[in-house]
Structure formats: C-alpha cells, structure tokens
C-alpha cells in the first residue's frame, strides 16, 4: 500500500522555524517528484514547493521563496520542508504529495498532477 506520512508540524511563534518530514512507505521515492502544499481554513489548497526525483531541481511559490527550503534523502525515502522566518499567514495544514517522473515531466506545484497524498500536518504560527 502506497502511503505518505507527514510529521513535524506544531505551534511556533512568528519568526520561528519548523522542519516538516514526509516519509513514504510501499514505494521508493527516487522515481517521484514531491510537492508540498498547504491549506488554510476557508481557503483553497495551494502549492508551496516541488523537488524533483533526483533532488536536482526545486521550485517555490513566491510567498515562501527565500524562507522555505525543500530537500530529500532518497536513501531514507524521506523529503523535508524547512520553514524559516514563519509568519502568521503560513498557518495551514501542510501536505506532501508524489507524482512519478515518468514520462518525464517538470517539477511544478499543480494540484491535479499529483497522484499520492499524505494526511497532512498542522502548522500554526502565533504569538
């Protein structure tokens, strides 16, 4: 059974940092682009970042560029999202999602391209 599980969310003060993890089971991540998405209350789910299956390419939403960094360790079947300088508007449920890079495709954060989704982890930025 293919599964993605996020962890690392929590409550943090503005300006603080968190690192989210996304662990895959039932398949190996090295053939998959991994996207991070988030959904705030009352808002649509939006793309945050993408990392290609090899880790050689990353892309970010303008709202997080320079503050968030995605990375991966394929040996551990894990992808990370490091979030620095957090703002209250970053409060949301964060999801990771996977799409197989076959046929080859660009690493972009378009929701309907992704096949497998985690259950999400809550991030709350508040003083």
Tab-separated table of C-alpha atoms in Angstrom:
chain	number	residue	atom	x	y	z
A	1	UNK	CA	0.000	0.000	0.000
A	2	UNK	CA	1.462	3.325	-1.098
A	3	UNK	CA	1.464	5.827	1.719
A	4	UNK	CA	2.919	9.236	2.565
A	5	UNK	CA	3.069	10.400	6.166
A	6	UNK	CA	3.898	13.963	7.185
A	7	UNK	CA	5.221	14.977	10.589
A	8	UNK	CA	6.926	17.895	12.287
A	9	UNK	CA	4.079	20.364	12.468
A	10	UNK	CA	3.194	22.305	15.587
A	11	UNK	CA	2.786	25.704	17.189
A	12	UNK	CA	5.573	28.223	16.634
A	13	UNK	CA	5.962	31.936	17.252
A	14	UNK	CA	6.318	34.383	14.368
A	15	UNK	CA	9.891	34.395	13.156
A	16	UNK	CA	10.425	30.835	14.272
A	17	UNK	CA	11.297	27.712	12.318
A	18	UNK	CA	9.976	24.218	11.751
A	19	UNK	CA	11.082	21.254	9.673
A	20	UNK	CA	8.434	19.020	8.196
A	21	UNK	CA	9.153	15.467	7.084
A	22	UNK	CA	7.360	13.327	4.531
A	23	UNK	CA	8.091	9.605	4.706
A	24	UNK	CA	6.995	7.184	2.024
A	25	UNK	CA	6.096	3.541	2.519
A	26	UNK	CA	5.095	0.941	-0.024
A	27	UNK	CA	7.143	2.558	-2.775
A	28	UNK	CA	10.512	4.225	-3.254
A	29	UNK	CA	10.579	7.962	-3.711
A	30	UNK	CA	13.523	8.160	-6.079
A	31	UNK	CA	11.226	7.988	-9.120
A	32	UNK	CA	8.848	10.654	-7.852
A	33	UNK	CA	8.712	14.418	-7.731
A	34	UNK	CA	7.460	15.537	-4.333
A	35	UNK	CA	5.328	18.590	-3.837
A	36	UNK	CA	4.415	20.390	-0.655
A	37	UNK	CA	1.018	22.037	-0.451
A	38	UNK	CA	-0.911	23.831	2.249
A	39	UNK	CA	-4.488	24.678	3.041
A	40	UNK	CA	-5.520	27.403	5.431
A	41	UNK	CA	-9.019	27.499	6.958
A	42	UNK	CA	-11.548	28.726	4.433
A	43	UNK	CA	-9.009	28.798	1.611
A	44	UNK	CA	-8.154	26.578	-1.298
A	45	UNK	CA	-5.176	24.262	-1.191
A	46	UNK	CA	-2.131	25.935	-2.691
A	47	UNK	CA	1.270	24.804	-3.856
A	48	UNK	CA	4.312	25.600	-1.740
A	49	UNK	CA	7.261	23.816	-3.310
A	50	UNK	CA	8.395	20.977	-5.508
A	51	UNK	CA	11.576	18.916	-5.541
A	52	UNK	CA	12.437	16.702	-8.483
A	53	UNK	CA	13.000	12.962	-8.080
A	54	UNK	CA	16.779	13.386	-8.130
A	55	UNK	CA	16.731	16.490	-5.964
A	56	UNK	CA	18.393	18.461	-8.717
A	57	UNK	CA	15.526	20.868	-9.274
A	58	UNK	CA	13.393	22.772	-6.814
A	59	UNK	CA	10.699	25.373	-7.220
A	60	UNK	CA	8.840	27.558	-4.732
A	61	UNK	CA	5.757	29.693	-4.503
A	62	UNK	CA	6.599	33.403	-4.375
A	63	UNK	CA	5.066	33.649	-0.911
A	64	UNK	CA	7.685	31.306	0.583
A	65	UNK	CA	10.702	31.895	-1.652
A	66	UNK	CA	13.778	32.681	0.422
A	67	UNK	CA	12.199	31.363	3.622
A	68	UNK	CA	11.375	27.722	2.844
A	69	UNK	CA	13.739	25.035	1.568
A	70	UNK	CA	12.815	21.565	0.390
A	71	UNK	CA	15.301	18.708	0.321
A	72	UNK	CA	15.260	14.956	0.121
A	73	UNK	CA	17.136	11.882	1.264
A	74	UNK	CA	16.183	9.081	-1.086
A	75	UNK	CA	18.144	6.568	0.971
A	76	UNK	CA	15.724	7.307	3.831
A	77	UNK	CA	12.717	7.598	1.499
A	78	UNK	CA	12.100	10.999	3.060
A	79	UNK	CA	11.523	14.541	1.864
A	80	UNK	CA	11.824	17.616	4.064
A	81	UNK	CA	10.466	21.131	4.139
A	82	UNK	CA	12.498	23.542	6.225
A	83	UNK	CA	10.470	26.636	7.090
A	84	UNK	CA	12.223	29.707	8.475
A	85	UNK	CA	11.007	33.207	9.356
A	86	UNK	CA	7.499	31.886	9.768
A	87	UNK	CA	4.588	34.305	9.576
A	88	UNK	CA	1.012	34.011	10.863
A	89	UNK	CA	-0.146	33.718	7.253
A	90	UNK	CA	1.845	30.471	6.972
A	91	UNK	CA	-0.669	28.849	9.320
A	92	UNK	CA	-2.222	25.905	7.492
A	93	UNK	CA	-2.355	22.151	7.176
A	94	UNK	CA	0.680	21.109	5.154
A	95	UNK	CA	0.552	18.144	2.803
A	96	UNK	CA	3.166	16.312	0.791
A	97	UNK	CA	2.256	14.662	-2.479
A	98	UNK	CA	4.026	12.485	-5.044
A	99	UNK	CA	3.915	12.205	-8.823
A	100	UNK	CA	6.002	9.741	-10.803
A	101	UNK	CA	8.529	11.309	-13.115
A	102	UNK	CA	7.544	9.029	-15.976
A	103	UNK	CA	7.034	10.073	-18.642
A	104	UNK	CA	9.463	12.862	-17.692
A	105	UNK	CA	7.690	15.977	-16.552
A	106	UNK	CA	8.628	19.306	-14.969
A	107	UNK	CA	8.590	19.729	-11.220
A	108	UNK	CA	5.698	22.107	-10.644
A	109	UNK	CA	3.131	22.578	-7.901
A	110	UNK	CA	-0.104	21.961	-9.733
A	111	UNK	CA	-2.513	20.031	-7.528
A	112	UNK	CA	-4.141	17.821	-10.111
A	113	UNK	CA	-0.803	16.439	-11.339
A	114	UNK	CA	-0.124	14.594	-8.097
A	115	UNK	CA	-1.249	11.006	-7.545
A	116	UNK	CA	-0.480	10.261	-3.903
A	117	UNK	CA	-1.159	12.454	-0.882
A	118	UNK	CA	-0.369	12.386	2.799
A	119	UNK	CA	-2.891	13.134	5.543
A	120	UNK	CA	-1.362	16.499	6.440
A	121	UNK	CA	0.277	18.078	9.461
A	122	UNK	CA	-0.916	21.259	11.168
A	123	UNK	CA	1.375	24.280	11.337
A	124	UNK	CA	0.232	27.186	13.495
A	125	UNK	CA	2.208	30.417	13.669
A	126	UNK	CA	1.033	32.566	16.536
A	127	UNK	CA	2.337	34.518	19.495
